[in-house]
PDB file of C-alpha atoms in Angstrom:
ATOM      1  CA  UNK A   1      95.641  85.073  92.381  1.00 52.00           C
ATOM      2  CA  UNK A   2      97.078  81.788  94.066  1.00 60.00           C
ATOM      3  CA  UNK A   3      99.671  82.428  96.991  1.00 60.00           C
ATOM      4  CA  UNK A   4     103.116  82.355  95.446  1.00 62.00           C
ATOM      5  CA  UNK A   5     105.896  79.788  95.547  1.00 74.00           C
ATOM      6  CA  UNK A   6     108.143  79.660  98.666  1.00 78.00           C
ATOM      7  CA  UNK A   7     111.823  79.765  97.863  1.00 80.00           C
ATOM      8  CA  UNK A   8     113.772  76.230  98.369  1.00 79.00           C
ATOM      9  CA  UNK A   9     117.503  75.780  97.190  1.00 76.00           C
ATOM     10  CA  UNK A  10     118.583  72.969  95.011  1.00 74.00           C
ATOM     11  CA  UNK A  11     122.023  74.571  94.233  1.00 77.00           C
ATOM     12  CA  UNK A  12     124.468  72.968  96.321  1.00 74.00           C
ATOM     13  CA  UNK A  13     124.873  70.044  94.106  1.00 75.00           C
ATOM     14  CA  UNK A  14     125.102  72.176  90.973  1.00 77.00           C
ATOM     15  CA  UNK A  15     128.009  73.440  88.691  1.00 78.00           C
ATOM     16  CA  UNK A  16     129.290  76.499  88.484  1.00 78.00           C
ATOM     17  CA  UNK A  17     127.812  76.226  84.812  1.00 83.00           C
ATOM     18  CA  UNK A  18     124.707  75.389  85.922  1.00 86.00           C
ATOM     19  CA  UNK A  19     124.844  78.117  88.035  1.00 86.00           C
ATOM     20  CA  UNK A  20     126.379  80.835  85.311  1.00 87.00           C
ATOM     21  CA  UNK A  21     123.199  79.235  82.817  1.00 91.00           C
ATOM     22  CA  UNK A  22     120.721  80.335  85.277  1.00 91.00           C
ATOM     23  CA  UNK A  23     121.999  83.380  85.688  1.00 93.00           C
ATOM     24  CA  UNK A  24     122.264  84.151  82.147  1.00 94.00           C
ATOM     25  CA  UNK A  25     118.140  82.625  82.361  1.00 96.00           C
ATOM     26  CA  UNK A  26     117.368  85.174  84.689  1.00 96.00           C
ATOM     27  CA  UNK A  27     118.800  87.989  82.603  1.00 96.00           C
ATOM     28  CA  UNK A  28     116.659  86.980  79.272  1.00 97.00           C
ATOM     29  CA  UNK A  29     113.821  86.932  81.500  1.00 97.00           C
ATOM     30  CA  UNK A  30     114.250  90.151  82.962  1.00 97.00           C
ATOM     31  CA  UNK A  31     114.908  92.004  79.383  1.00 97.00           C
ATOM     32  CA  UNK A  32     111.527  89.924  78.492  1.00 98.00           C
ATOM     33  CA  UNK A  33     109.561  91.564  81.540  1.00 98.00           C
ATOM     34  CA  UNK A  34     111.445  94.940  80.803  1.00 98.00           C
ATOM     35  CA  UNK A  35     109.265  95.045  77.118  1.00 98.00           C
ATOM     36  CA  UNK A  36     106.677  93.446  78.710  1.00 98.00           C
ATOM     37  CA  UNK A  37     106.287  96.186  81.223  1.00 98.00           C
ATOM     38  CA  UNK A  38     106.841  98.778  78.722  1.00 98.00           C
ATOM     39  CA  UNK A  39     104.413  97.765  76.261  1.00 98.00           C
ATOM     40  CA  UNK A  40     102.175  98.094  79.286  1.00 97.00           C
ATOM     41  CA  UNK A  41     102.509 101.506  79.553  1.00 98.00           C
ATOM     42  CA  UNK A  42     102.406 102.245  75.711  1.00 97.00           C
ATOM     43  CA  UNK A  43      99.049 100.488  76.024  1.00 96.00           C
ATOM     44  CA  UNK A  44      98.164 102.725  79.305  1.00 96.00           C
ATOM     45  CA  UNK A  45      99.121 105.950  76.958  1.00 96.00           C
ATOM     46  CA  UNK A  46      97.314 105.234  74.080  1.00 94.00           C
ATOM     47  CA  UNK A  47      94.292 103.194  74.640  1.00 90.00           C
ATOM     48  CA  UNK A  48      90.834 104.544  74.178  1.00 92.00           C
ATOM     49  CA  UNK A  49      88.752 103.862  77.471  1.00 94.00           C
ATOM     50  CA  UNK A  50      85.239 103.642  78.294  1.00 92.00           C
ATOM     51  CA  UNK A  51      83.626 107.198  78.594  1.00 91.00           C
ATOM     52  CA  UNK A  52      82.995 107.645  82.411  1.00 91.00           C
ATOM     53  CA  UNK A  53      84.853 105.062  84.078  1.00 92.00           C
ATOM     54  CA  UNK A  54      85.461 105.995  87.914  1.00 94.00           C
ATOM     55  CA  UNK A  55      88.857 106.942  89.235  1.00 95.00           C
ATOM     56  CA  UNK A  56      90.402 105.845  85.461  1.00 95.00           C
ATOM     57  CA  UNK A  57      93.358 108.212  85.446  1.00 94.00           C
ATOM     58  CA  UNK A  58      94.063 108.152  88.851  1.00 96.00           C
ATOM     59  CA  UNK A  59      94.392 104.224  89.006  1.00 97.00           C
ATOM     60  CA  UNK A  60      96.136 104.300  85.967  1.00 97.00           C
ATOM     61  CA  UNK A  61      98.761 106.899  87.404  1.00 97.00           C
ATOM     62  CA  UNK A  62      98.969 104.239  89.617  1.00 98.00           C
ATOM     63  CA  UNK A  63      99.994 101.296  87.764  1.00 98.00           C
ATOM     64  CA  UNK A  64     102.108 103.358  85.844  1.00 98.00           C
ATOM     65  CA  UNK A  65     104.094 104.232  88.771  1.00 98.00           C
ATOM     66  CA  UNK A  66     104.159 100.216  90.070  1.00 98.00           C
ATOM     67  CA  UNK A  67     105.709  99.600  86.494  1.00 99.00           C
ATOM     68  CA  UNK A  68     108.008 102.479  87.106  1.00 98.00           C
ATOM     69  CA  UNK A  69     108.987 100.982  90.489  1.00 98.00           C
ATOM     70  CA  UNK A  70     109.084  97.960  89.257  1.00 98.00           C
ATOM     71  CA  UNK A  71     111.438  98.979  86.404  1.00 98.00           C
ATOM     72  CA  UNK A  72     113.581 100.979  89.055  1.00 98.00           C
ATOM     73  CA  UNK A  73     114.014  97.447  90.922  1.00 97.00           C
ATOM     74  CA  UNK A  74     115.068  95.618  88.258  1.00 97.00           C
ATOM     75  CA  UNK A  75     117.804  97.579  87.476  1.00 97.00           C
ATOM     76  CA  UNK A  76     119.364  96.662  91.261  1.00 96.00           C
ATOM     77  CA  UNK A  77     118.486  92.911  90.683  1.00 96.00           C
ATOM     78  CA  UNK A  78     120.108  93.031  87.302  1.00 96.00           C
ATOM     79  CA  UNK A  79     123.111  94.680  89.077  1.00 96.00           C
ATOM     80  CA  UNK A  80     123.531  92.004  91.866  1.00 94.00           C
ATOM     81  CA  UNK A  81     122.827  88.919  88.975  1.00 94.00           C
ATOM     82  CA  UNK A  82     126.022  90.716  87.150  1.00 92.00           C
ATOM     83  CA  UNK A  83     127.745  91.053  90.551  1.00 91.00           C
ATOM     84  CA  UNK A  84     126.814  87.102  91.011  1.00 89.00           C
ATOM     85  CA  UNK A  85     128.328  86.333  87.647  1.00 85.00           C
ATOM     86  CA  UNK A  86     131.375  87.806  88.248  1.00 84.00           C
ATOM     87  CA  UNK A  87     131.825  86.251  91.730  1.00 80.00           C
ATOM     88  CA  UNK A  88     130.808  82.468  90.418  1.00 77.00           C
ATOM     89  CA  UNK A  89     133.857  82.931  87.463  1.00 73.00           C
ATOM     90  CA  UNK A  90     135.746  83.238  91.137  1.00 71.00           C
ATOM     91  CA  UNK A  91     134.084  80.350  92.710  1.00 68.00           C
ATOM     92  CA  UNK A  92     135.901  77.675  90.493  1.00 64.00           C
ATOM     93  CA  UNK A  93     138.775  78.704  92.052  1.00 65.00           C
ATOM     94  CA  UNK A  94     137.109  77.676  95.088  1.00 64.00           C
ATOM     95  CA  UNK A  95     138.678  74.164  96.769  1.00 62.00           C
ATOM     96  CA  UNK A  96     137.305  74.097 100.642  1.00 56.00           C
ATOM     97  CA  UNK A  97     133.711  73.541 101.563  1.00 55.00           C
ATOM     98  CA  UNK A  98     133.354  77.265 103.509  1.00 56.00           C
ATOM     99  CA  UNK A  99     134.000  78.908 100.237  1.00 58.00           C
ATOM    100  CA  UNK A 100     132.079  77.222  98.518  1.00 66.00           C
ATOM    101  CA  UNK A 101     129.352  77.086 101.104  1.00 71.00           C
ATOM    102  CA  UNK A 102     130.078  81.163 101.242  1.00 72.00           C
ATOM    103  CA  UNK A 103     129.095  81.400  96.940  1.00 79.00           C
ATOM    104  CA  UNK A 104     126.066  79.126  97.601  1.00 81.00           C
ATOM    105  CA  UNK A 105     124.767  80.959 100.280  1.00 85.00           C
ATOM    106  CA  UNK A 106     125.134  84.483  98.531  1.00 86.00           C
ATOM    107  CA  UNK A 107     123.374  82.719  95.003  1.00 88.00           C
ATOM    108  CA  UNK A 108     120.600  81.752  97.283  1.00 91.00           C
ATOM    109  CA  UNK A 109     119.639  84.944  98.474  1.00 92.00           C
ATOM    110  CA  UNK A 110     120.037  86.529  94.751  1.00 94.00           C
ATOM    111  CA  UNK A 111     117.571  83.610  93.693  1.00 93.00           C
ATOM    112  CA  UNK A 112     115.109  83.588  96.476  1.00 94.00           C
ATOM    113  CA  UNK A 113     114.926  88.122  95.891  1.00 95.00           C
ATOM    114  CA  UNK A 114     114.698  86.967  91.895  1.00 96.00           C
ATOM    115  CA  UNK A 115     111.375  84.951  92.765  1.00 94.00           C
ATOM    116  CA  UNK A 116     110.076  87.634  94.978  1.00 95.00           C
ATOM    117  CA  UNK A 117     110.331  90.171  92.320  1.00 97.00           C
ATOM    118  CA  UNK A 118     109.336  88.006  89.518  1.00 96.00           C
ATOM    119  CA  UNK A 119     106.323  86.968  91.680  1.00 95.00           C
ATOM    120  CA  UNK A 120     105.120  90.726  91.906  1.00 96.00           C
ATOM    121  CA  UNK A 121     105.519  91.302  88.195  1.00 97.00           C
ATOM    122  CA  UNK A 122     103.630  88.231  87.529  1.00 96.00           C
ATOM    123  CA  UNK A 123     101.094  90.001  90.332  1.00 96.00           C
ATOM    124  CA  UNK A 124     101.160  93.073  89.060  1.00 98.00           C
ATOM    125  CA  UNK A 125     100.596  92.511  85.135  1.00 98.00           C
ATOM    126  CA  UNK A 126      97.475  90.259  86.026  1.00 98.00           C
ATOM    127  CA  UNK A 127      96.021  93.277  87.875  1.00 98.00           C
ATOM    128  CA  UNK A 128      96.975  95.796  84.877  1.00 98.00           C
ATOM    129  CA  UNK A 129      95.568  93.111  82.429  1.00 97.00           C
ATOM    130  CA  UNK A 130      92.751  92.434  84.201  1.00 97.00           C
ATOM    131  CA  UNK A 131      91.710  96.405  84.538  1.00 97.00           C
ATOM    132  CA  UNK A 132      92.277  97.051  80.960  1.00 96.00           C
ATOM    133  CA  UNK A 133      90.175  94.451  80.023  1.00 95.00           C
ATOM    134  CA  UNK A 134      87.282  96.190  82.042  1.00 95.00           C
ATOM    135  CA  UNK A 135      88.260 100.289  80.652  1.00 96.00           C
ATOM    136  CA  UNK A 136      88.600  99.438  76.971  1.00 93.00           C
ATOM    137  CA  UNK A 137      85.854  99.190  75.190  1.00 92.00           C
ATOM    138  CA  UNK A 138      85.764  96.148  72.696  1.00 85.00           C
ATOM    139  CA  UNK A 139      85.426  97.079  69.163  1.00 78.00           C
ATOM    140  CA  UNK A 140      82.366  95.496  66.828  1.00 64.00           C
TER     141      UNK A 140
END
């Protein structure tokens, strides 16, 4: 897979409504990757695999435990985009630059973690996908 993206900032010229929209963005996508992930392991649970396929269960307790981990994660970043929400409804009472430099700084470092972790979802359902293509047999 190609080497991801590298984090760069264009928020210091944005709106706090800006802001609030792409944090309410983030959210959807996270609930998205949430079914996403968890249709992943309904598939993992009930698929029919080729007969004889090396080291199936054992890579497949595997990736269920990277969607578990994954899963665990998101419930953190979820946490800190709330925790972001609630601190940007403060930041238009914000007038001096520090403040607002201090918001921008903090919603930085809550988007740059948000690509990271998207980025290894996006990883880690290309491996899954491209495993259960090879395990389950196609039907004629």
């Amino acid at each position: 897979m190609e080497n991801p993206i590298h984090y760069k900032s264009f928020n210091s010229s944005k709106t706090v409504d800006e802001l609030t929209f792409n944090l309410i963005n983030y959210k959807i996508r996270m609930k998205s990757l949430k079914n996403e992930l968890d249709f992943m392991v309904f598939i993992i649970d009930t698929a029919h695999f080729k007969p004889q396929v090396i080291n199936l269960f054992e890579i497949l307790s595997v990736f269920k435990n990277d969607i578990h981990d994954m899963l665990t994660a998101q419930k953190g970043v979820l946490h800190k985009i709330d925790n972001s929400s609630k601190i940007l409804f403060q930041k238009r009472e914000c007038e001096d630059v520090i403040c607002e430099d201090f918001f921008i700084k903090d919603y930085d470092l809550l988007e740059e973690e948000l690509l990271k972790y998207f980025n290894s979802a996006t990883h880690l359902k290309a491996d899954i996908i491209q495993y259960l293509e090879s395990v389950i047999p196609l039907k004629n």
